[in-house]
mmCIF file of C-alpha atoms in Angstrom:
data_model
loop_
_atom_site.group_PDB
_atom_site.id
_atom_site.type_symbol
_atom_site.label_atom_id
_atom_site.label_comp_id
_atom_site.label_asym_id
_atom_site.label_seq_id
_atom_site.Cartn_x
_atom_site.Cartn_y
_atom_site.Cartn_z
ATOM 1 C CA MET A 1 52.179 23.546 192.763
ATOM 2 C CA LYS A 2 53.455 22.837 189.250
ATOM 3 C CA ASP A 3 55.386 19.645 188.307
ATOM 4 C CA ILE A 4 58.730 19.878 186.874
ATOM 5 C CA THR A 5 59.701 17.950 184.137
ATOM 6 C CA ILE A 6 63.288 17.070 183.096
ATOM 7 C CA LYS A 7 63.935 15.693 179.459
ATOM 8 C CA GLY A 8 65.544 12.501 178.680
ATOM 9 C CA LYS A 9 68.271 14.308 176.583
ATOM 10 C CA SER A 10 69.467 16.373 179.662
ATOM 11 C CA ILE A 11 69.973 13.358 181.924
ATOM 12 C CA LYS A 12 71.707 11.542 179.380
ATOM 13 C CA ARG A 13 74.042 14.355 178.813
ATOM 14 C CA GLU A 14 74.509 15.127 182.615
ATOM 15 C CA LEU A 15 75.508 11.369 183.096
ATOM 16 C CA TRP A 16 77.751 11.600 180.356
ATOM 17 C CA ILE A 17 79.675 14.766 182.087
ATOM 18 C CA LEU A 18 79.493 12.844 185.188
ATOM 19 C CA LEU A 19 81.095 9.510 183.223
ATOM 20 C CA GLY A 20 83.466 11.848 181.596
ATOM 21 C CA CYS A 21 84.486 13.149 185.178
ATOM 22 C CA PHE A 22 84.803 9.632 186.717
ATOM 23 C CA VAL A 23 87.143 8.421 183.602
ATOM 24 C CA PHE A 24 89.263 11.640 184.274
ATOM 25 C CA ALA A 25 89.324 10.627 188.326
ATOM 26 C CA VAL A 26 91.028 7.020 187.134
ATOM 27 C CA CYS A 27 93.046 8.565 184.692
ATOM 28 C CA VAL A 28 94.556 10.665 187.268
ATOM 29 C CA ASN A 29 94.994 7.743 189.553
ATOM 30 C CA ILE A 30 96.587 5.485 186.927
ATOM 31 C CA PHE A 31 99.249 8.591 186.438
ATOM 32 C CA ALA A 32 100.082 8.654 190.364
ATOM 33 C CA ILE A 33 100.165 4.568 190.677
ATOM 34 C CA ILE A 34 102.839 5.071 187.998
ATOM 35 C CA LYS A 35 104.602 8.192 188.759
ATOM 36 C CA TYR A 36 104.937 6.849 192.310
ATOM 37 C CA SER A 37 105.896 3.422 191.669
ATOM 38 C CA ARG A 38 102.899 1.996 193.380
ATOM 39 C CA PRO A 39 101.095 -1.541 193.415
ATOM 40 C CA ALA A 40 98.630 -1.847 190.544
ATOM 41 C CA LYS A 41 96.000 -2.593 193.505
ATOM 42 C CA GLU A 42 95.798 0.732 194.530
ATOM 43 C CA LEU A 43 93.724 1.125 191.141
ATOM 44 C CA PHE A 44 91.087 -0.770 192.988
ATOM 45 C CA THR A 45 91.573 0.056 196.927
ATOM 46 C CA MET A 46 91.535 3.738 196.258
ATOM 47 C CA ILE A 47 87.738 3.900 194.157
ATOM 48 C CA GLY A 48 86.450 5.922 197.137
ATOM 49 C CA TYR A 49 88.937 8.508 196.594
ATOM 50 C CA VAL A 50 88.376 8.082 192.715
ATOM 51 C CA ILE A 51 84.770 8.621 192.808
ATOM 52 C CA ILE A 52 84.704 11.617 195.546
ATOM 53 C CA VAL A 53 87.570 13.185 192.936
ATOM 54 C CA ALA A 54 85.028 12.642 190.179
ATOM 55 C CA ILE A 55 81.992 14.293 192.072
ATOM 56 C CA ILE A 56 83.941 17.138 193.179
ATOM 57 C CA THR A 57 84.887 17.540 189.572
ATOM 58 C CA TYR A 58 81.344 17.351 188.729
ATOM 59 C CA ILE A 59 80.419 19.835 190.905
ATOM 60 C CA VAL A 60 83.262 22.117 189.929
ATOM 61 C CA LEU A 61 82.229 21.902 185.906
ATOM 62 C CA TRP A 62 78.828 22.724 186.963
ATOM 63 C CA ALA A 63 79.607 25.995 188.617
ATOM 64 C CA ILE A 64 81.802 26.719 185.873
ATOM 65 C CA ARG A 65 78.426 26.018 183.295
ATOM 66 C CA LEU A 66 76.176 27.906 185.763
ATOM 67 C CA ILE A 67 78.518 31.083 185.480
ATOM 68 C CA VAL A 68 78.736 30.912 181.989
ATOM 69 C CA LEU A 69 74.868 30.839 181.659
ATOM 70 C CA LEU A 70 74.637 33.201 183.951
ATOM 71 C CA ILE A 71 77.092 35.572 181.743
ATOM 72 C CA VAL A 72 75.389 34.839 178.463
ATOM 73 C CA TRP A 73 72.088 35.522 180.029
ATOM 74 C CA ILE A 74 73.266 38.713 181.515
ATOM 75 C CA ILE A 75 74.781 40.016 178.177
ATOM 76 C CA ARG A 76 71.748 38.742 175.927
ATOM 77 C CA LYS A 77 69.525 41.272 178.365
ATOM 78 C CA LEU A 78 72.239 44.291 178.158
ATOM 79 C CA SER A 79 71.982 43.592 174.534
ATOM 80 C CA LYS A 80 68.489 43.653 174.101
ATOM 81 C CA ARG A 81 68.310 47.430 175.690
#
């Protein structure tokens, strides 16, 4: 069986994307706290939900990137004919 090698550049890119998703989820949480006049402690008590939202956002972005990659691949295959 062949070993799979993942380059460090790819790992760094994915970690930056995941960090961006987490920052987005925190910003949404801060917006909701301000909009609904909730106490600031919810910024810390809702961290579980923030992590879940970040992971869901990452999965959605991953699926969108995969679809775009497949479309580009199909277009390249069709243009070679």
